[in-house]
């Protein structure tokens, strides 16, 4: 069984989502003998934004620029890594009400028509439904239903939409909320997220 672990926080060792995603991976490693883990750190090794040349190559135009050729190969590797994973653990902090741009660049590489979704007469159809995806979310404030900021929640709702679009139905979120409200809140949010990790179903 293969697990793809992805982090996208820019805060390194101070990151909450990194601590929670690492705990999720550790829990799954302990409960799944022989788990093959692949790690991608989207801030240590960022993916570039989409370019016209990259999209042209995807349409069959052979790139002559070596930099574009490398980017095309990287795109394929990132997509293959995702497609071959049985489980994906994603560290996703909230920056300016949504995902970090590094994570968006990764999503731009994995939402590929004909690979992870297709359009049919019945509308869009997800092709990547054979995976379990667990997202470790960390937010500075509170965005639950009824809160003042609820309308600004574009992190969990966005990821819900993205993974739903490509057919993932086994989608779980573990959240640490209110980590910027104060140190006490941060500790409480982290402890509660780590507690939720211990309750995760084994693979
Ligand atoms: C650049 C930046 C933007 C942020 N924007 C928001 C925001 O819009 N809403 C929020 O609740 N918290 C925001 N925060 C706080 C983070 O969500 C919080 O610190 C969280 O722990 C980040 O996850 P991380 O610790 O894994 O990096 C922001 C933090 C940073 C560094």
GROMACS .gro file of C-alpha atoms and ligand atoms in nm:
model
  234
    1UNK     CA    1   0.000   0.000   0.000
    2UNK     CA    2   0.130   0.345  -0.096
    3UNK     CA    3   0.091   0.670   0.096
    4UNK     CA    4   0.169   1.013  -0.046
    5UNK     CA    5   0.246   1.273   0.224
    6UNK     CA    6   0.238   1.636   0.120
    7UNK     CA    7   0.313   1.949   0.321
    8UNK     CA    8   0.259   2.307   0.211
    9UNK     CA    9   0.315   2.530   0.516
   10UNK     CA   10   0.594   2.788   0.484
   11UNK     CA   11   0.645   2.788   0.863
   12UNK     CA   12   0.879   2.486   0.883
   13UNK     CA   13   0.917   2.352   1.237
   14UNK     CA   14   0.667   2.611   1.369
   15UNK     CA   15   0.392   2.482   1.145
   16UNK     CA   16   0.083   2.331   1.302
   17UNK     CA   17  -0.040   2.156   0.986
   18UNK     CA   18   0.302   1.990   0.946
   19UNK     CA   19   0.285   1.851   1.300
   20UNK     CA   20  -0.065   1.717   1.242
   21UNK     CA   21   0.008   1.570   0.897
   22UNK     CA   22   0.320   1.400   1.040
   23UNK     CA   23   0.112   1.252   1.324
   24UNK     CA   24  -0.145   1.121   1.072
   25UNK     CA   25   0.129   0.956   0.866
   26UNK     CA   26   0.282   0.804   1.180
   27UNK     CA   27  -0.056   0.666   1.288
   28UNK     CA   28  -0.112   0.508   0.945
   29UNK     CA   29   0.244   0.376   0.937
   30UNK     CA   30   0.190   0.201   1.270
   31UNK     CA   31  -0.141   0.050   1.164
   32UNK     CA   32  -0.040  -0.053   0.812
   33UNK     CA   33   0.250  -0.297   0.789
   34UNK     CA   34   0.476  -0.240   0.491
   35UNK     CA   35   0.333   0.101   0.407
   36UNK     CA   36   0.535   0.266   0.130
   37UNK     CA   37   0.558   0.640   0.209
   38UNK     CA   38   0.650   0.908  -0.043
   39UNK     CA   39   0.700   1.263   0.088
   40UNK     CA   40   0.671   1.588  -0.110
   41UNK     CA   41   0.741   1.921   0.055
   42UNK     CA   42   0.584   2.189  -0.162
   43UNK     CA   43   0.772   2.474   0.003
   44UNK     CA   44   1.118   2.312   0.011
   45UNK     CA   45   1.077   2.211  -0.354
   46UNK     CA   46   0.806   2.435  -0.501
   47UNK     CA   47   0.636   2.360  -0.828
   48UNK     CA   48   0.617   2.648  -1.072
   49UNK     CA   49   0.288   2.802  -1.172
   50UNK     CA   50   0.124   2.676  -1.487
   51UNK     CA   51   0.262   2.825  -1.807
   52UNK     CA   52   0.141   2.847  -2.165
   53UNK     CA   53   0.431   2.623  -2.273
   54UNK     CA   54   0.333   2.357  -2.019
   55UNK     CA   55  -0.028   2.361  -2.133
   56UNK     CA   56   0.080   2.350  -2.499
   57UNK     CA   57   0.295   2.045  -2.423
   58UNK     CA   58  -0.008   1.880  -2.261
   59UNK     CA   59  -0.191   1.941  -2.591
   60UNK     CA   60   0.082   1.756  -2.782
   61UNK     CA   61   0.325   2.038  -2.877
   62UNK     CA   62   0.677   1.899  -2.828
   63UNK     CA   63   0.877   2.146  -2.617
   64UNK     CA   64   1.221   2.246  -2.745
   65UNK     CA   65   1.323   2.451  -2.441
   66UNK     CA   66   1.506   2.221  -2.195
   67UNK     CA   67   1.348   2.405  -1.899
   68UNK     CA   68   0.999   2.331  -2.033
   69UNK     CA   69   1.100   1.969  -2.103
   70UNK     CA   70   1.207   1.936  -1.738
   71UNK     CA   71   0.882   2.093  -1.622
   72UNK     CA   72   0.677   1.855  -1.838
   73UNK     CA   73   0.866   1.559  -1.689
   74UNK     CA   74   0.808   1.696  -1.338
   75UNK     CA   75   0.436   1.737  -1.407
   76UNK     CA   76   0.417   1.375  -1.516
   77UNK     CA   77   0.608   1.259  -1.207
   78UNK     CA   78   0.381   1.459  -0.973
   79UNK     CA   79   0.070   1.322  -1.142
   80UNK     CA   80   0.201   0.962  -1.137
   81UNK     CA   81   0.289   1.000  -0.768
   82UNK     CA   82  -0.069   1.106  -0.695
   83UNK     CA   83  -0.234   0.845  -0.919
   84UNK     CA   84  -0.035   0.558  -0.771
   85UNK     CA   85  -0.111   0.652  -0.408
   86UNK     CA   86  -0.374   0.456  -0.216
   87UNK     CA   87  -0.375   0.721   0.056
   88UNK     CA   88  -0.285   1.089   0.049
   89UNK     CA   89  -0.211   1.292   0.363
   90UNK     CA   90  -0.210   1.663   0.298
   91UNK     CA   91  -0.094   1.941   0.530
   92UNK     CA   92  -0.303   2.246   0.439
   93UNK     CA   93  -0.268   2.573   0.632
   94UNK     CA   94  -0.504   2.864   0.575
   95UNK     CA   95  -0.332   3.164   0.418
   96UNK     CA   96  -0.553   3.457   0.332
   97UNK     CA   97  -0.868   3.250   0.365
   98UNK     CA   98  -0.759   2.969   0.134
   99UNK     CA   99  -0.476   2.727   0.050
  100UNK     CA  100  -0.112   2.840   0.009
  101UNK     CA  101  -0.017   2.917  -0.352
  102UNK     CA  102   0.236   2.630  -0.335
  103UNK     CA  103  -0.052   2.388  -0.281
  104UNK     CA  104  -0.251   2.547  -0.564
  105UNK     CA  105   0.046   2.484  -0.797
  106UNK     CA  106   0.031   2.113  -0.699
  107UNK     CA  107  -0.345   2.098  -0.755
  108UNK     CA  108  -0.289   2.252  -1.098
  109UNK     CA  109  -0.064   1.954  -1.179
  110UNK     CA  110  -0.303   1.685  -1.062
  111UNK     CA  111  -0.633   1.810  -1.203
  112UNK     CA  112  -0.574   1.677  -1.550
  113UNK     CA  113  -0.854   1.598  -1.794
  114UNK     CA  114  -0.846   1.236  -1.900
  115UNK     CA  115  -0.636   1.139  -1.596
  116UNK     CA  116  -0.817   1.249  -1.280
  117UNK     CA  117  -1.147   1.363  -1.436
  118UNK     CA  118  -1.327   1.365  -1.766
  119UNK     CA  119  -1.627   1.535  -1.916
  120UNK     CA  120  -1.903   1.306  -2.029
  121UNK     CA  121  -2.255   1.361  -2.161
  122UNK     CA  122  -2.366   1.344  -1.796
  123UNK     CA  123  -2.121   1.616  -1.693
  124UNK     CA  124  -1.784   1.595  -1.519
  125UNK     CA  125  -1.680   1.256  -1.387
  126UNK     CA  126  -1.403   1.196  -1.131
  127UNK     CA  127  -1.146   0.929  -1.216
  128UNK     CA  128  -0.943   0.928  -0.894
  129UNK     CA  129  -1.199   0.780  -0.660
  130UNK     CA  130  -0.985   0.487  -0.549
  131UNK     CA  131  -0.807   0.685  -0.278
  132UNK     CA  132  -0.842   0.787   0.081
  133UNK     CA  133  -0.744   1.151   0.134
  134UNK     CA  134  -0.685   1.292   0.483
  135UNK     CA  135  -0.628   1.667   0.514
  136UNK     CA  136  -0.460   1.829   0.816
  137UNK     CA  137  -0.597   2.182   0.830
  138UNK     CA  138  -0.467   2.467   1.043
  139UNK     CA  139  -0.643   2.802   1.071
  140UNK     CA  140  -0.565   3.112   1.272
  141UNK     CA  141  -0.930   3.188   1.345
  142UNK     CA  142  -1.267   3.018   1.356
  143UNK     CA  143  -1.483   2.966   1.048
  144UNK     CA  144  -1.753   2.726   1.163
  145UNK     CA  145  -2.119   2.769   1.070
  146UNK     CA  146  -2.265   3.078   1.236
  147UNK     CA  147  -1.929   3.247   1.298
  148UNK     CA  148  -1.869   3.599   1.168
  149UNK     CA  149  -1.596   3.475   0.932
  150UNK     CA  150  -1.782   3.169   0.799
  151UNK     CA  151  -1.828   3.326   0.454
  152UNK     CA  152  -1.449   3.362   0.422
  153UNK     CA  153  -1.381   2.991   0.460
  154UNK     CA  154  -1.228   2.892   0.125
  155UNK     CA  155  -0.981   2.632   0.247
  156UNK     CA  156  -1.177   2.326   0.363
  157UNK     CA  157  -1.466   2.408   0.128
  158UNK     CA  158  -1.228   2.446  -0.166
  159UNK     CA  159  -1.042   2.120  -0.097
  160UNK     CA  160  -1.376   1.946  -0.050
  161UNK     CA  161  -1.476   2.068  -0.397
  162UNK     CA  162  -1.144   1.980  -0.561
  163UNK     CA  163  -1.122   1.623  -0.430
  164UNK     CA  164  -1.494   1.568  -0.485
  165UNK     CA  165  -1.453   1.682  -0.846
  166UNK     CA  166  -1.192   1.414  -0.914
  167UNK     CA  167  -1.406   1.146  -0.750
  168UNK     CA  168  -1.256   1.111  -0.403
  169UNK     CA  169  -1.530   1.005  -0.162
  170UNK     CA  170  -1.306   0.889   0.125
  171UNK     CA  171  -1.214   1.243   0.227
  172UNK     CA  172  -1.140   1.327   0.591
  173UNK     CA  173  -1.041   1.654   0.758
  174UNK     CA  174  -0.864   1.700   1.089
  175UNK     CA  175  -0.857   2.066   1.188
  176UNK     CA  176  -0.664   2.280   1.434
  177UNK     CA  177  -0.865   2.602   1.459
  178UNK     CA  178  -0.801   2.932   1.632
  179UNK     CA  179  -0.424   2.885   1.653
  180UNK     CA  180  -0.362   3.260   1.623
  181UNK     CA  181  -0.613   3.354   1.891
  182UNK     CA  182  -0.342   3.305   2.154
  183UNK     CA  183  -0.084   3.053   2.279
  184UNK     CA  184  -0.339   2.872   2.492
  185UNK     CA  185  -0.576   2.833   2.199
  186UNK     CA  186  -0.289   2.711   1.984
  187UNK     CA  187  -0.197   2.439   2.235
  188UNK     CA  188  -0.562   2.339   2.275
  189UNK     CA  189  -0.622   2.327   1.899
  190UNK     CA  190  -0.311   2.122   1.839
  191UNK     CA  191  -0.388   1.880   2.123
  192UNK     CA  192  -0.742   1.834   1.997
  193UNK     CA  193  -0.624   1.768   1.639
  194UNK     CA  194  -0.362   1.519   1.762
  195UNK     CA  195  -0.630   1.349   1.970
  196UNK     CA  196  -0.846   1.318   1.656
  197UNK     CA  197  -0.550   1.154   1.481
  198UNK     CA  198  -0.549   0.871   1.738
  199UNK     CA  199  -0.911   0.798   1.642
  200UNK     CA  200  -0.837   0.764   1.269
  201UNK     CA  201  -0.943   0.436   1.118
  202UNK     CA  202  -0.655   0.212   1.019
  203UNK     CA  203  -0.597   0.177   0.646
  204LIG     C1  204   0.062   3.444   0.528
  204LIG     C2  205  -0.039   3.402   0.629
  204LIG     C3  206  -0.171   3.425   0.606
  204LIG     C4  207  -0.268   3.385   0.698
  204LIG     N1  208  -0.399   3.405   0.671
  204LIG     C5  209  -0.492   3.360   0.758
  204LIG     C6  210  -0.630   3.375   0.730
  204LIG     O1  211  -0.671   3.428   0.628
  204LIG     N2  212  -0.717   3.328   0.820
  204LIG     C7  213  -0.679   3.265   0.935
  204LIG     O2  214  -0.764   3.223   1.011
  204LIG     N3  215  -0.548   3.250   0.964
  204LIG     C8  216  -0.455   3.294   0.878
  204LIG     N4  217  -0.323   3.276   0.906
  204LIG     C9  218  -0.286   3.201   1.026
  204LIG    C10  219  -0.261   3.056   0.987
  204LIG     O3  220  -0.373   2.995   0.929
  204LIG    C11  221  -0.217   2.977   1.107
  204LIG     O4  222  -0.098   3.035   1.157
  204LIG    C12  223  -0.195   2.832   1.075
  204LIG     O5  224  -0.140   2.768   1.187
  204LIG    C13  225  -0.104   2.815   0.956
  204LIG     O6  226  -0.073   2.679   0.940
  204LIG     P1  227   0.077   2.633   0.961
  204LIG     O7  228   0.109   2.660   1.106
  204LIG     O8  229   0.078   2.489   0.928
  204LIG     O9  230   0.160   2.715   0.866
  204LIG    C14  231  -0.228   3.319   0.816
  204LIG    C15  232  -0.091   3.295   0.839
  204LIG    C16  233   0.002   3.335   0.746
  204LIG    C17  234   0.147   3.303   0.771
   0.00000   0.00000   0.00000
